[in-house]
Amino acid sequence: MAENPPAPSRIRALPSWLLGRAAARGRGLVAEALARHDMKMWHHVVLAAVADLGPVAQAELGRTVSLDPKDMVGILNDLQAAGLVVRAPDPADRRKNAVSLTAHGERRLEECTKAGAGANDELLAPLSAAEREQFLEMLRRISGVR
């Protein structure tokens, strides 16, 4: 991966700039790792959400991952064409589609989860185990994610 370009001293001292650079590096590492498993980032996010929520209504899935409905349709089309998910009428409301993982989707998600974890290990390699835990806790606090 290419080195980060230099930035003016007043900029490189900003936490927001540093977080942005770290996020960009992390996204790049994870995207590369997922690509080795024929997976894109948003496809992985949706697959993971289906695993957590499934079977789940397509509209609810989009809201959960904050993805525009038309983008969700395209991603689900890709995932279904790859045999990773199935869409079927929701038994509770046949006007809606319920999305579920296939066995192949479960295996691919497990592969991609491991690949993503490896990429994140690479990202955090300069930190000790204790520093990683502290860093993650601080990120959760400033991001509002629990």
XYZ file of N, CA, C and O in Angstrom:
584
model
N 0.852 -1.170 0.000
C 0.000 0.000 0.000
C 0.900 1.236 0.000
O 1.892 1.278 0.699
N 0.530 2.259 -0.742
C 1.327 3.474 -0.855
C 1.347 4.230 0.467
O 0.409 4.174 1.253
N 2.445 4.927 0.688
C 2.565 5.754 1.892
C 1.563 6.903 1.809
O 1.181 7.341 0.727
N 1.174 7.413 2.977
C 0.294 8.572 3.012
C 1.045 9.793 2.498
O 2.219 9.980 2.821
N 0.392 10.632 1.723
C 1.051 11.852 1.266
C 1.293 12.793 2.448
O 0.555 12.759 3.434
N 2.327 13.623 2.366
C 2.563 14.580 3.451
C 1.419 15.590 3.513
O 0.742 15.842 2.533
N 1.234 16.122 4.695
C 0.199 17.138 4.889
C 0.816 18.278 5.667
O 1.777 18.092 6.414
N 0.262 19.478 5.509
C 0.763 20.608 6.292
C 0.691 20.303 7.787
O -0.205 19.603 8.255
N 1.637 20.834 8.542
C 1.728 20.537 9.974
C 0.432 20.864 10.716
O 0.067 20.162 11.653
N -0.264 21.924 10.325
C -1.514 22.287 11.005
C -2.626 21.286 10.713
O -3.575 21.178 11.481
N -2.508 20.586 9.616
C -3.518 19.595 9.246
C -3.195 18.242 9.873
O -4.057 17.588 10.457
N -1.951 17.807 9.771
C -1.605 16.468 10.273
C -1.677 16.368 11.788
O -1.582 15.279 12.334
N -1.887 17.466 12.473
C -2.071 17.447 13.923
C -3.548 17.297 14.314
O -3.852 17.117 15.489
N -4.443 17.333 13.340
C -5.881 17.259 13.628
C -6.330 15.804 13.790
O -6.094 14.977 12.906
N -7.008 15.486 14.895
C -7.519 14.118 15.054
C -8.429 13.705 13.895
O -8.387 12.555 13.452
N -9.237 14.620 13.413
C -10.145 14.285 12.310
C -9.378 13.875 11.057
O -9.771 12.937 10.353
N -8.275 14.554 10.775
C -7.467 14.195 9.599
C -6.804 12.838 9.817
O -6.805 11.989 8.926
N -6.241 12.637 11.003
C -5.586 11.368 11.305
C -6.564 10.198 11.250
O -6.248 9.128 10.709
N -7.768 10.392 11.796
C -8.781 9.341 11.735
C -9.170 9.043 10.290
O -9.365 7.881 9.920
N -9.268 10.086 9.491
C -9.588 9.894 8.072
C -8.517 9.093 7.353
O -8.812 8.205 6.545
N -7.255 9.400 7.628
C -6.145 8.659 7.010
C -6.153 7.205 7.475
O -5.965 6.279 6.693
N -6.362 6.997 8.779
C -6.408 5.633 9.309
C -7.580 4.862 8.708
O -7.444 3.690 8.335
N -8.730 5.523 8.582
C -9.903 4.874 7.992
C -9.649 4.516 6.533
O -10.004 3.419 6.086
N -9.027 5.423 5.792
C -8.739 5.145 4.387
C -7.784 3.954 4.258
O -7.967 3.083 3.403
N -6.783 3.901 5.103
C -5.846 2.777 5.068
C -6.563 1.482 5.434
O -6.394 0.450 4.788
N -7.392 1.525 6.466
C -8.147 0.347 6.879
C -9.088 -0.142 5.794
O -9.161 -1.341 5.510
N -9.823 0.794 5.163
C -10.725 0.410 4.068
C -9.956 -0.251 2.938
O -10.402 -1.247 2.369
N -8.792 0.306 2.620
C -7.983 -0.270 1.551
C -7.524 -1.677 1.874
O -7.594 -2.577 1.028
N -7.050 -1.883 3.093
C -6.604 -3.218 3.500
C -7.749 -4.224 3.475
O -7.598 -5.350 2.991
N -8.899 -3.824 3.995
C -10.045 -4.731 4.030
C -10.554 -4.993 2.609
O -10.863 -6.139 2.262
N -10.623 -3.960 1.778
C -11.086 -4.156 0.399
C -10.184 -5.139 -0.339
O -10.674 -6.009 -1.070
N -8.878 -5.021 -0.159
C -7.943 -5.957 -0.791
C -8.161 -7.378 -0.288
O -8.161 -8.334 -1.070
N -8.343 -7.523 1.011
C -8.554 -8.852 1.594
C -9.851 -9.469 1.095
O -9.901 -10.655 0.749
N -10.915 -8.675 1.035
C -12.204 -9.184 0.567
C -12.154 -9.530 -0.921
O -12.773 -10.510 -1.355
N -11.443 -8.743 -1.685
C -11.347 -8.991 -3.132
C -10.735 -10.366 -3.407
O -11.089 -11.013 -4.401
N -9.844 -10.807 -2.545
C -9.263 -12.150 -2.717
C -10.315 -13.245 -2.542
O -10.085 -14.392 -2.904
N -11.462 -12.886 -1.987
C -12.577 -13.825 -1.815
C -13.757 -13.419 -2.701
O -14.900 -13.812 -2.432
N -13.467 -12.636 -3.735
C -14.478 -12.197 -4.702
C -15.642 -11.487 -4.012
O -16.805 -11.737 -4.300
N -15.288 -10.589 -3.072
C -16.308 -9.879 -2.309
C -15.955 -8.398 -2.268
O -14.786 -8.041 -2.139
N -16.982 -7.555 -2.381
C -16.812 -6.104 -2.231
C -17.269 -5.712 -0.830
O -18.018 -6.441 -0.169
N -16.824 -4.518 -0.413
C -17.109 -4.066 0.956
C -18.611 -4.051 1.273
O -19.029 -4.613 2.276
N -19.422 -3.369 0.457
C -20.848 -3.269 0.756
C -21.525 -4.621 0.686
O -22.469 -4.900 1.436
N -21.060 -5.484 -0.204
C -21.618 -6.826 -0.288
C -21.355 -7.585 1.022
O -22.228 -8.287 1.521
N -20.162 -7.379 1.572
C -19.810 -8.021 2.841
C -20.675 -7.469 3.975
O -21.162 -8.230 4.826
N -20.872 -6.167 3.998
C -21.719 -5.545 5.028
C -23.128 -6.129 4.981
O -23.698 -6.509 6.009
N -23.692 -6.212 3.792
C -25.056 -6.727 3.642
C -25.117 -8.204 4.030
O -26.030 -8.630 4.743
N -24.143 -8.977 3.596
C -24.106 -10.401 3.948
C -24.040 -10.575 5.469
O -24.755 -11.406 6.042
N -23.210 -9.776 6.134
C -23.094 -9.852 7.588
C -24.404 -9.444 8.265
O -24.811 -10.055 9.267
N -25.076 -8.432 7.736
C -26.352 -8.002 8.311
C -27.420 -9.080 8.138
O -28.212 -9.325 9.050
N -27.435 -9.739 6.995
C -28.398 -10.828 6.782
C -28.125 -11.951 7.780
O -29.054 -12.534 8.340
N -26.861 -12.239 8.035
C -26.522 -13.274 9.010
C -27.035 -12.896 10.395
O -27.533 -13.758 11.128
N -26.927 -11.635 10.760
C -27.399 -11.171 12.071
C -28.918 -11.151 12.171
O -29.478 -11.473 13.214
N -29.582 -10.753 11.090
C -31.013 -10.449 11.147
C -31.914 -11.464 10.459
O -33.108 -11.480 10.701
N -31.361 -12.250 9.551
C -32.143 -13.067 8.639
C -32.974 -14.149 9.308
O -32.655 -14.579 10.410
N -34.057 -14.539 8.641
C -34.548 -13.874 7.444
C -35.062 -12.477 7.789
O -35.666 -12.274 8.820
N -34.744 -11.549 6.890
C -35.051 -10.148 7.146
C -35.686 -9.529 5.906
O -35.306 -9.839 4.774
N -36.669 -8.657 6.139
C -37.302 -7.943 5.034
C -36.260 -7.066 4.346
O -35.420 -6.444 4.999
N -36.315 -7.050 3.047
C -35.352 -6.294 2.248
C -35.303 -4.826 2.653
O -34.221 -4.247 2.787
N -36.450 -4.222 2.891
C -36.494 -2.804 3.277
C -35.848 -2.589 4.642
O -35.100 -1.625 4.843
N -36.108 -3.494 5.583
C -35.506 -3.378 6.913
C -33.988 -3.537 6.827
O -33.234 -2.835 7.497
N -33.548 -4.444 5.981
C -32.125 -4.656 5.775
C -31.455 -3.368 5.290
O -30.417 -2.957 5.808
N -32.079 -2.699 4.335
C -31.542 -1.438 3.820
C -31.461 -0.369 4.893
O -30.472 0.355 4.990
N -32.507 -0.278 5.711
C -32.496 0.704 6.794
C -31.406 0.376 7.818
O -30.732 1.267 8.320
N -31.240 -0.888 8.113
C -30.262 -1.315 9.121
C -28.848 -0.924 8.736
O -28.069 -0.485 9.578
N -28.508 -1.086 7.465
C -27.143 -0.781 7.027
C -27.031 0.604 6.388
O -25.990 0.967 5.860
N -28.130 1.375 6.433
C -28.172 2.740 5.879
C -27.784 2.763 4.404
O -26.922 3.531 3.976
N -28.457 1.928 3.634
C -28.188 1.841 2.206
C -29.447 2.193 1.430
O -30.547 1.723 1.764
N -29.299 3.025 0.413
C -30.404 3.430 -0.437
C -31.075 2.184 -1.030
O -30.382 1.241 -1.420
N -32.410 2.169 -1.109
C -33.112 0.981 -1.632
C -32.634 0.524 -3.015
O -32.499 -0.669 -3.256
N -32.364 1.459 -3.917
C -31.926 1.027 -5.254
C -30.536 0.397 -5.205
O -30.252 -0.553 -5.938
N -29.675 0.886 -4.316
C -28.359 0.265 -4.143
C -28.494 -1.111 -3.497
O -27.779 -2.047 -3.851
N -29.418 -1.226 -2.546
C -29.652 -2.504 -1.890
C -30.107 -3.554 -2.901
O -29.637 -4.699 -2.873
N -30.993 -3.160 -3.805
C -31.473 -4.101 -4.821
C -30.306 -4.618 -5.656
O -30.185 -5.818 -5.899
N -29.416 -3.732 -6.077
C -28.270 -4.151 -6.884
C -27.357 -5.103 -6.134
O -26.896 -6.113 -6.685
N -27.098 -4.799 -4.885
C -26.229 -5.666 -4.079
C -26.891 -7.018 -3.856
O -26.250 -8.067 -3.995
N -28.179 -7.019 -3.535
C -28.868 -8.293 -3.342
C -28.932 -9.091 -4.638
O -28.812 -10.322 -4.611
N -29.098 -8.414 -5.759
C -29.066 -9.119 -7.047
C -27.720 -9.824 -7.228
O -27.664 -10.982 -7.646
N -26.625 -9.103 -6.926
C -25.285 -9.693 -7.039
C -25.126 -10.877 -6.103
O -24.607 -11.934 -6.491
N -25.541 -10.701 -4.848
C -25.392 -11.769 -3.853
C -26.247 -12.982 -4.209
O -25.818 -14.127 -4.035
N -27.442 -12.726 -4.731
C -28.307 -13.842 -5.120
C -27.744 -14.553 -6.350
O -27.729 -15.789 -6.388
N -27.235 -13.804 -7.311
C -26.642 -14.414 -8.511
C -25.434 -15.279 -8.147
O -25.175 -16.293 -8.804
N -24.722 -14.901 -7.086
C -23.564 -15.673 -6.627
C -23.975 -16.844 -5.735
O -23.120 -17.609 -5.286
N -25.276 -16.976 -5.461
C -25.757 -18.073 -4.634
C -25.510 -17.880 -3.152
O -25.494 -18.856 -2.401
N -25.332 -16.626 -2.720
C -25.008 -16.347 -1.322
C -26.239 -16.028 -0.475
O -26.210 -16.209 0.748
N -27.293 -15.510 -1.100
C -28.554 -15.219 -0.412
C -29.718 -15.689 -1.277
O -29.569 -15.900 -2.484
N -30.855 -15.845 -0.629
C -32.111 -16.094 -1.344
C -33.121 -15.066 -0.870
O -33.093 -14.626 0.276
N -33.972 -14.659 -1.807
C -35.094 -13.782 -1.482
C -36.362 -14.566 -1.748
O -36.517 -15.165 -2.812
N -37.244 -14.539 -0.778
C -38.513 -15.241 -0.907
C -39.587 -14.384 -0.260
O -39.279 -13.544 0.588
N -40.836 -14.589 -0.653
C -41.897 -13.825 0.005
C -41.866 -14.043 1.515
O -41.680 -15.157 1.997
N -42.008 -12.954 2.244
C -42.020 -12.992 3.702
C -43.312 -13.668 4.161
O -44.389 -13.225 3.782
N -43.212 -14.755 4.937
C -44.439 -15.435 5.383
C -45.384 -14.527 6.162
O -46.595 -14.707 6.112
N -44.850 -13.533 6.870
C -45.684 -12.627 7.658
C -46.382 -11.587 6.785
O -47.433 -11.083 7.140
N -45.786 -11.253 5.647
C -46.351 -10.252 4.738
C -45.847 -10.565 3.340
O -44.752 -10.158 2.957
N -46.656 -11.263 2.571
C -46.221 -11.773 1.268
C -45.935 -10.654 0.256
O -45.412 -10.911 -0.810
N -46.230 -9.415 0.612
C -45.883 -8.290 -0.277
C -44.407 -7.941 -0.160
O -43.872 -7.204 -0.990
N -43.754 -8.449 0.879
C -42.343 -8.136 1.140
C -41.463 -9.338 0.822
O -41.915 -10.480 0.901
N -40.208 -9.040 0.479
C -39.215 -10.094 0.312
C -38.450 -10.271 1.613
O -38.052 -9.292 2.238
N -38.233 -11.510 1.999
C -37.372 -11.832 3.137
C -36.071 -12.373 2.565
O -36.070 -13.205 1.661
N -34.967 -11.895 3.091
C -33.643 -12.283 2.607
C -33.001 -13.205 3.638
O -33.022 -12.908 4.835
N -32.428 -14.305 3.157
C -31.747 -15.275 4.024
C -30.430 -15.682 3.382
O -30.285 -15.638 2.155
N -29.494 -16.107 4.223
C -28.228 -16.646 3.728
C -28.429 -18.071 3.245
O -29.211 -18.824 3.819
N -27.691 -18.430 2.217
C -27.605 -19.831 1.815
C -26.426 -20.458 2.569
O -25.636 -19.741 3.205
N -26.286 -21.752 2.471
C -25.131 -22.417 3.082
C -23.841 -21.879 2.467
O -22.849 -21.647 3.173
N -23.857 -21.661 1.158
C -22.687 -21.088 0.480
C -22.409 -19.682 1.002
O -21.256 -19.297 1.208
N -23.464 -18.912 1.249
C -23.318 -17.567 1.799
C -22.720 -17.586 3.197
O -21.892 -16.735 3.535
N -23.125 -18.551 4.005
C -22.562 -18.671 5.352
C -21.070 -18.975 5.285
O -20.281 -18.391 6.037
N -20.684 -19.882 4.380
C -19.259 -20.208 4.238
C -18.463 -19.011 3.739
O -17.384 -18.713 4.256
N -18.993 -18.301 2.745
C -18.294 -17.137 2.200
C -18.176 -16.047 3.246
O -17.145 -15.397 3.363
N -19.229 -15.837 4.029
C -19.183 -14.833 5.091
C -18.102 -15.186 6.102
O -17.353 -14.309 6.548
N -17.989 -16.450 6.463
C -16.957 -16.870 7.412
C -15.566 -16.600 6.839
O -14.690 -16.076 7.538
N -15.351 -16.930 5.567
C -14.065 -16.650 4.910
C -13.753 -15.158 4.933
O -12.632 -14.746 5.239
N -14.750 -14.355 4.585
C -14.552 -12.905 4.502
C -14.381 -12.278 5.878
O -13.635 -11.307 6.029
N -15.050 -12.833 6.882
C -14.877 -12.343 8.247
C -13.433 -12.558 8.687
O -12.808 -11.666 9.274
N -12.890 -13.737 8.393
C -11.497 -14.018 8.736
C -10.552 -13.111 7.952
O -9.572 -12.607 8.497
N -10.836 -12.908 6.679
C -9.992 -12.036 5.855
C -10.021 -10.603 6.378
O -8.981 -9.932 6.465
N -11.204 -10.122 6.743
C -11.321 -8.774 7.296
C -10.601 -8.636 8.618
O -9.958 -7.613 8.893
N -10.674 -9.670 9.448
C -9.969 -9.643 10.732
C -8.462 -9.587 10.505
O -7.749 -8.847 11.197
N -7.988 -10.333 9.524
C -6.559 -10.294 9.201
C -6.124 -8.917 8.732
O -5.053 -8.425 9.116
N -6.957 -8.277 7.912
C -6.641 -6.934 7.430
C -6.625 -5.938 8.587
O -5.765 -5.055 8.649
N -7.558 -6.091 9.513
C -7.578 -5.201 10.673
C -6.400 -5.460 11.601
O -5.875 -4.539 12.214
N -5.971 -6.716 11.686
C -4.757 -7.021 12.453
C -3.555 -6.309 11.839
O -2.707 -5.781 12.556
N -3.494 -6.302 10.516
C -2.404 -5.597 9.835
C -2.474 -4.100 10.117
O -1.449 -3.452 10.380
N -3.664 -3.546 10.078
C -3.848 -2.121 10.355
C -3.359 -1.770 11.757
O -2.694 -0.757 11.958
N -3.676 -2.624 12.717
C -3.352 -2.340 14.120
C -2.038 -2.961 14.571
O -1.700 -2.903 15.762
N -1.267 -3.517 13.655
C -0.008 -4.193 13.994
C 0.952 -3.337 14.816
O 1.642 -3.868 15.685
N 1.017 -2.008 14.597
C 1.944 -1.210 15.418
C 1.557 -1.112 16.892
O 2.346 -0.627 17.704
N 0.357 -1.562 17.250
C -0.127 -1.435 18.628
C -0.015 -2.757 19.372
O -0.220 -3.829 18.790
N 0.267 -2.672 20.666
C 0.245 -3.868 21.513
C -1.212 -4.290 21.706
O -2.143 -3.534 21.395
N -1.416 -5.480 22.265
C -2.773 -5.959 22.526
C -3.523 -5.000 23.454
O -4.693 -4.679 23.212
N -2.853 -4.519 24.486
C -3.492 -3.585 25.418
C -3.819 -2.262 24.724
O -4.885 -1.685 24.953
N -2.901 -1.785 23.881
C -3.150 -0.539 23.150
C -4.314 -0.704 22.174
O -5.120 0.225 21.997
N -4.437 -1.869 21.556
C -5.561 -2.126 20.631
C -6.885 -2.010 21.374
O -7.818 -1.376 20.886
N -6.974 -2.655 22.535
C -8.216 -2.600 23.318
C -8.548 -1.166 23.710
O -9.690 -0.727 23.598
N -7.547 -0.439 24.163
C -7.755 0.950 24.562
C -8.160 1.795 23.353
O -9.084 2.613 23.443
N -7.491 1.600 22.233
C -7.791 2.344 21.009
C -9.224 2.068 20.552
O -9.974 2.995 20.226
N -9.621 0.791 20.548
C -10.975 0.449 20.124
C -12.018 1.057 21.055
O -13.061 1.545 20.594
N -11.754 1.048 22.348
C -12.695 1.657 23.291
C -12.804 3.164 23.040
O -13.895 3.729 23.061
N -11.676 3.808 22.788
C -11.725 5.255 22.497
C -12.476 5.523 21.197
O -13.268 6.472 21.120
N -12.261 4.694 20.185
C -12.996 4.866 18.921
C -14.490 4.686 19.133
O -15.292 5.442 18.564
N -14.885 3.706 19.935
C -16.306 3.514 20.224
C -16.899 4.749 20.898
O -18.001 5.169 20.566
N -16.149 5.304 21.834
C -16.653 6.484 22.556
C -16.809 7.676 21.639
O -17.828 8.366 21.685
N -15.814 7.961 20.806
C -15.934 9.162 19.969
C -16.853 8.955 18.776
O -17.398 9.932 18.264
N -17.067 7.706 18.361
C -17.950 7.449 17.231
C -19.402 7.260 17.651
O -20.298 7.347 16.825
N -19.622 6.975 18.951
C -20.972 6.718 19.419
C -21.454 5.313 19.087
O -22.627 5.006 19.219
N -20.534 4.433 18.655
C -20.888 3.059 18.299
C -20.595 2.163 19.483
O -19.533 2.237 20.082
N -21.541 1.322 19.821
C -21.365 0.367 20.932
C -21.440 -1.025 20.445
O -22.015 -1.500 19.636
